[in-house]
Amino acid sequence: MDEVAALIEPQIPALRRYAWALVRDREAADDLVQDCLERAIGRWHLRRRDASLKAWLFAIQHNLFIDRTRRARRDRVLVDGADVSGIPDPLVEQDGRSGVRDILLCLDALAADQKEIILLVGVEDLSYAEAARVLGIPIGTVMSRLSRGRERLRHLLEAHAVPSLRRGK
């Protein structure tokens, strides 16, 4: 069991980041990671040794998230996806914080399938093949969703951009 913990423990920060990006609530993200780790340990014997451990854990977490989202819709539970209070203080000036907030708002405006790909590939640094395994989709779909998602995010960020003021003489 110690060797399993030694393999899983380095993956926890990435799992927490991804969970928070999906649910935007610290407690719900921690619960999602905890459930993911429990499931992974309970099904450790099913893991393919030649496959990426990170991708396998992300796939478990993603599937748990999808299950919870479907259950919440079915139970008509409303989740506030705009809570940005869990963002660690990046120790940057106010303009930087509003930039982070703008990026998060634009990211939330993306279609869920594009958001997931951008988070997995762009933030968590999974390869296209690993992201495809996590989401259970073909690699070509990963590439097209990533391309469309990046373009849409770029468009949203440009629309959110406030022109900077110049100082006149």
CSV table of C-alpha atoms in Angstrom, one decimal:
chain,number,residue,atom,x,y,z
A,1,MET,CA,0.0,0.0,0.0
A,2,ASP,CA,2.9,2.4,0.6
A,3,GLU,CA,4.1,2.0,-3.0
A,4,VAL,CA,0.5,2.9,-4.2
A,5,ALA,CA,0.5,6.0,-2.0
A,6,ALA,CA,4.0,7.0,-3.3
A,7,LEU,CA,2.7,6.8,-6.9
A,8,ILE,CA,-0.6,8.6,-6.2
A,9,GLU,CA,0.5,11.3,-3.9
A,10,PRO,CA,2.4,13.4,-6.5
A,11,GLN,CA,-0.7,13.5,-8.6
A,12,ILE,CA,-2.9,15.1,-5.9
A,13,PRO,CA,-2.1,18.8,-6.6
A,14,ALA,CA,-3.0,18.4,-10.3
A,15,LEU,CA,-6.2,16.5,-9.4
A,16,ARG,CA,-7.2,19.3,-7.0
A,17,ARG,CA,-6.5,22.0,-9.7
A,18,TYR,CA,-8.6,20.2,-12.2
A,19,ALA,CA,-11.4,19.5,-9.7
A,20,TRP,CA,-11.5,23.1,-8.6
A,21,ALA,CA,-11.6,24.3,-12.2
A,22,LEU,CA,-14.6,22.0,-12.9
A,23,VAL,CA,-16.7,22.8,-9.8
A,24,ARG,CA,-15.3,26.2,-8.5
A,25,ASP,CA,-16.0,25.3,-4.9
A,26,ARG,CA,-13.1,24.2,-2.6
A,27,GLU,CA,-15.1,21.8,-0.5
A,28,ALA,CA,-16.8,20.1,-3.5
A,29,ALA,CA,-13.4,19.9,-5.3
A,30,ASP,CA,-11.8,18.3,-2.2
A,31,ASP,CA,-14.8,15.8,-2.1
A,32,LEU,CA,-14.3,15.0,-5.8
A,33,VAL,CA,-10.6,14.4,-5.3
A,34,GLN,CA,-11.2,12.2,-2.2
A,35,ASP,CA,-13.8,10.1,-4.1
A,36,CYS,CA,-11.4,9.8,-7.0
A,37,LEU,CA,-8.6,8.6,-4.7
A,38,GLU,CA,-10.8,6.1,-3.0
A,39,ARG,CA,-12.0,4.7,-6.3
A,40,ALA,CA,-8.5,4.5,-7.6
A,41,ILE,CA,-7.2,2.7,-4.6
A,42,GLY,CA,-10.2,0.4,-4.6
A,43,ARG,CA,-9.7,-0.5,-8.2
A,44,TRP,CA,-5.9,-0.4,-8.3
A,45,HIS,CA,-5.8,-4.0,-9.6
A,46,LEU,CA,-7.7,-2.8,-12.7
A,47,ARG,CA,-5.1,-0.2,-13.7
A,48,ARG,CA,-3.0,-0.9,-16.8
A,49,ARG,CA,0.6,-0.8,-15.8
A,50,ASP,CA,1.8,0.5,-19.2
A,51,ALA,CA,-0.7,3.4,-19.3
A,52,SER,CA,-0.3,6.8,-17.8
A,53,LEU,CA,-1.2,6.9,-14.1
A,54,LYS,CA,-2.1,10.6,-14.4
A,55,ALA,CA,-4.5,10.0,-17.3
A,56,TRP,CA,-6.1,7.1,-15.4
A,57,LEU,CA,-6.7,9.2,-12.3
A,58,PHE,CA,-8.0,12.1,-14.4
A,59,ALA,CA,-10.4,9.8,-16.2
A,60,ILE,CA,-11.7,8.5,-12.9
A,61,GLN,CA,-12.2,12.1,-11.6
A,62,HIS,CA,-13.8,13.2,-14.8
A,63,ASN,CA,-16.3,10.3,-14.8
A,64,LEU,CA,-17.1,11.1,-11.2
A,65,PHE,CA,-17.7,14.7,-12.1
A,66,ILE,CA,-20.0,13.8,-15.0
A,67,ASP,CA,-21.9,11.4,-12.8
A,68,ARG,CA,-22.4,14.2,-10.1
A,69,THR,CA,-23.4,16.7,-12.7
A,70,ARG,CA,-26.1,14.4,-14.1
A,71,ARG,CA,-27.3,13.5,-10.6
A,72,ALA,CA,-27.5,17.2,-9.7
A,73,ARG,CA,-29.5,18.0,-12.8
A,74,ARG,CA,-31.8,15.1,-12.1
A,75,ASP,CA,-32.2,16.3,-8.5
A,76,ARG,CA,-32.4,19.9,-9.6
A,77,VAL,CA,-29.6,21.0,-7.3
A,78,LEU,CA,-28.2,24.4,-8.3
A,79,VAL,CA,-24.5,24.8,-8.1
A,80,ASP,CA,-22.9,28.3,-8.2
A,81,GLY,CA,-20.2,28.0,-10.9
A,82,ALA,CA,-19.1,31.6,-10.5
A,83,ASP,CA,-17.6,31.3,-7.0
A,84,VAL,CA,-14.0,32.5,-7.5
A,85,SER,CA,-13.3,32.8,-3.7
A,86,GLY,CA,-11.2,29.7,-3.8
A,87,ILE,CA,-8.5,31.2,-6.0
A,88,PRO,CA,-5.3,31.4,-4.1
A,89,ASP,CA,-4.0,35.0,-3.9
A,90,PRO,CA,-1.4,35.2,-6.6
A,91,LEU,CA,0.2,38.2,-4.9
A,92,VAL,CA,-0.2,40.4,-7.9
A,93,GLU,CA,-1.7,43.8,-8.2
A,94,GLN,CA,-5.4,44.4,-8.7
A,95,ASP,CA,-5.1,44.4,-12.5
A,96,GLY,CA,-3.6,41.0,-12.4
A,97,ARG,CA,-6.5,39.7,-10.2
A,98,SER,CA,-9.1,41.1,-12.5
A,99,GLY,CA,-7.2,39.4,-15.4
A,100,VAL,CA,-7.5,36.1,-13.6
A,101,ARG,CA,-11.2,36.7,-13.0
A,102,ASP,CA,-11.7,37.6,-16.7
A,103,ILE,CA,-9.9,34.4,-17.8
A,104,LEU,CA,-12.0,32.3,-15.4
A,105,LEU,CA,-15.2,34.0,-16.6
A,106,CYS,CA,-14.3,33.4,-20.2
A,107,LEU,CA,-13.3,29.8,-19.5
A,108,ASP,CA,-16.7,29.3,-17.9
A,109,ALA,CA,-18.4,30.7,-21.1
A,110,LEU,CA,-16.9,27.9,-23.2
A,111,ALA,CA,-18.8,24.8,-24.0
A,112,ALA,CA,-18.1,22.1,-21.4
A,113,ASP,CA,-16.3,19.8,-23.9
A,114,GLN,CA,-13.9,22.7,-24.9
A,115,LYS,CA,-13.3,23.7,-21.3
A,116,GLU,CA,-12.3,20.2,-20.3
A,117,ILE,CA,-9.9,19.9,-23.2
A,118,ILE,CA,-8.2,23.2,-22.5
A,119,LEU,CA,-7.9,22.4,-18.8
A,120,LEU,CA,-6.4,18.9,-19.4
A,121,VAL,CA,-4.0,19.9,-22.2
A,122,GLY,CA,-3.3,23.5,-21.5
A,123,VAL,CA,-3.3,23.5,-17.7
A,124,GLU,CA,-2.5,20.0,-16.6
A,125,ASP,CA,-0.2,19.3,-19.5
A,126,LEU,CA,-1.7,16.0,-20.6
A,127,SER,CA,-0.8,14.8,-24.1
A,128,TYR,CA,-3.5,14.7,-26.7
A,129,ALA,CA,-3.6,10.9,-26.4
A,130,GLU,CA,-3.9,11.1,-22.6
A,131,ALA,CA,-6.7,13.6,-22.8
A,132,ALA,CA,-8.4,11.4,-25.3
A,133,ARG,CA,-8.2,8.5,-22.9
A,134,VAL,CA,-9.5,10.6,-20.0
A,135,LEU,CA,-12.5,11.8,-21.9
A,136,GLY,CA,-13.1,8.6,-23.9
A,137,ILE,CA,-13.0,10.3,-27.3
A,138,PRO,CA,-10.8,10.0,-30.4
A,139,ILE,CA,-7.6,12.0,-30.5
A,140,GLY,CA,-8.8,13.9,-33.6
A,141,THR,CA,-11.8,15.1,-31.5
A,142,VAL,CA,-9.4,16.3,-28.9
A,143,MET,CA,-7.4,18.3,-31.4
A,144,SER,CA,-10.5,19.9,-33.0
A,145,ARG,CA,-12.1,20.7,-29.7
A,146,LEU,CA,-8.9,22.2,-28.4
A,147,SER,CA,-8.5,24.3,-31.6
A,148,ARG,CA,-12.1,25.5,-31.4
A,149,GLY,CA,-11.9,26.1,-27.7
A,150,ARG,CA,-8.7,28.1,-27.9
A,151,GLU,CA,-10.2,30.2,-30.7
A,152,ARG,CA,-13.4,30.8,-28.7
A,153,LEU,CA,-11.4,31.7,-25.6
A,154,ARG,CA,-9.2,34.1,-27.6
A,155,HIS,CA,-12.3,35.7,-29.0
A,156,LEU,CA,-13.9,36.0,-25.5
A,157,LEU,CA,-10.8,37.4,-24.0
A,158,GLU,CA,-10.5,40.0,-26.7
A,159,ALA,CA,-14.1,41.0,-26.2
A,160,HIS,CA,-13.5,41.3,-22.4
A,161,ALA,CA,-10.3,43.4,-22.9
A,162,VAL,CA,-10.5,47.0,-21.8
A,163,PRO,CA,-8.4,49.4,-23.8
A,164,SER,CA,-5.6,50.8,-21.7
A,165,LEU,CA,-5.5,54.5,-21.3
A,166,ARG,CA,-2.5,56.4,-22.6
A,167,ARG,CA,-1.2,59.4,-20.7
A,168,GLY,CA,-1.2,62.5,-22.9
A,169,LYS,CA,1.3,65.3,-22.7
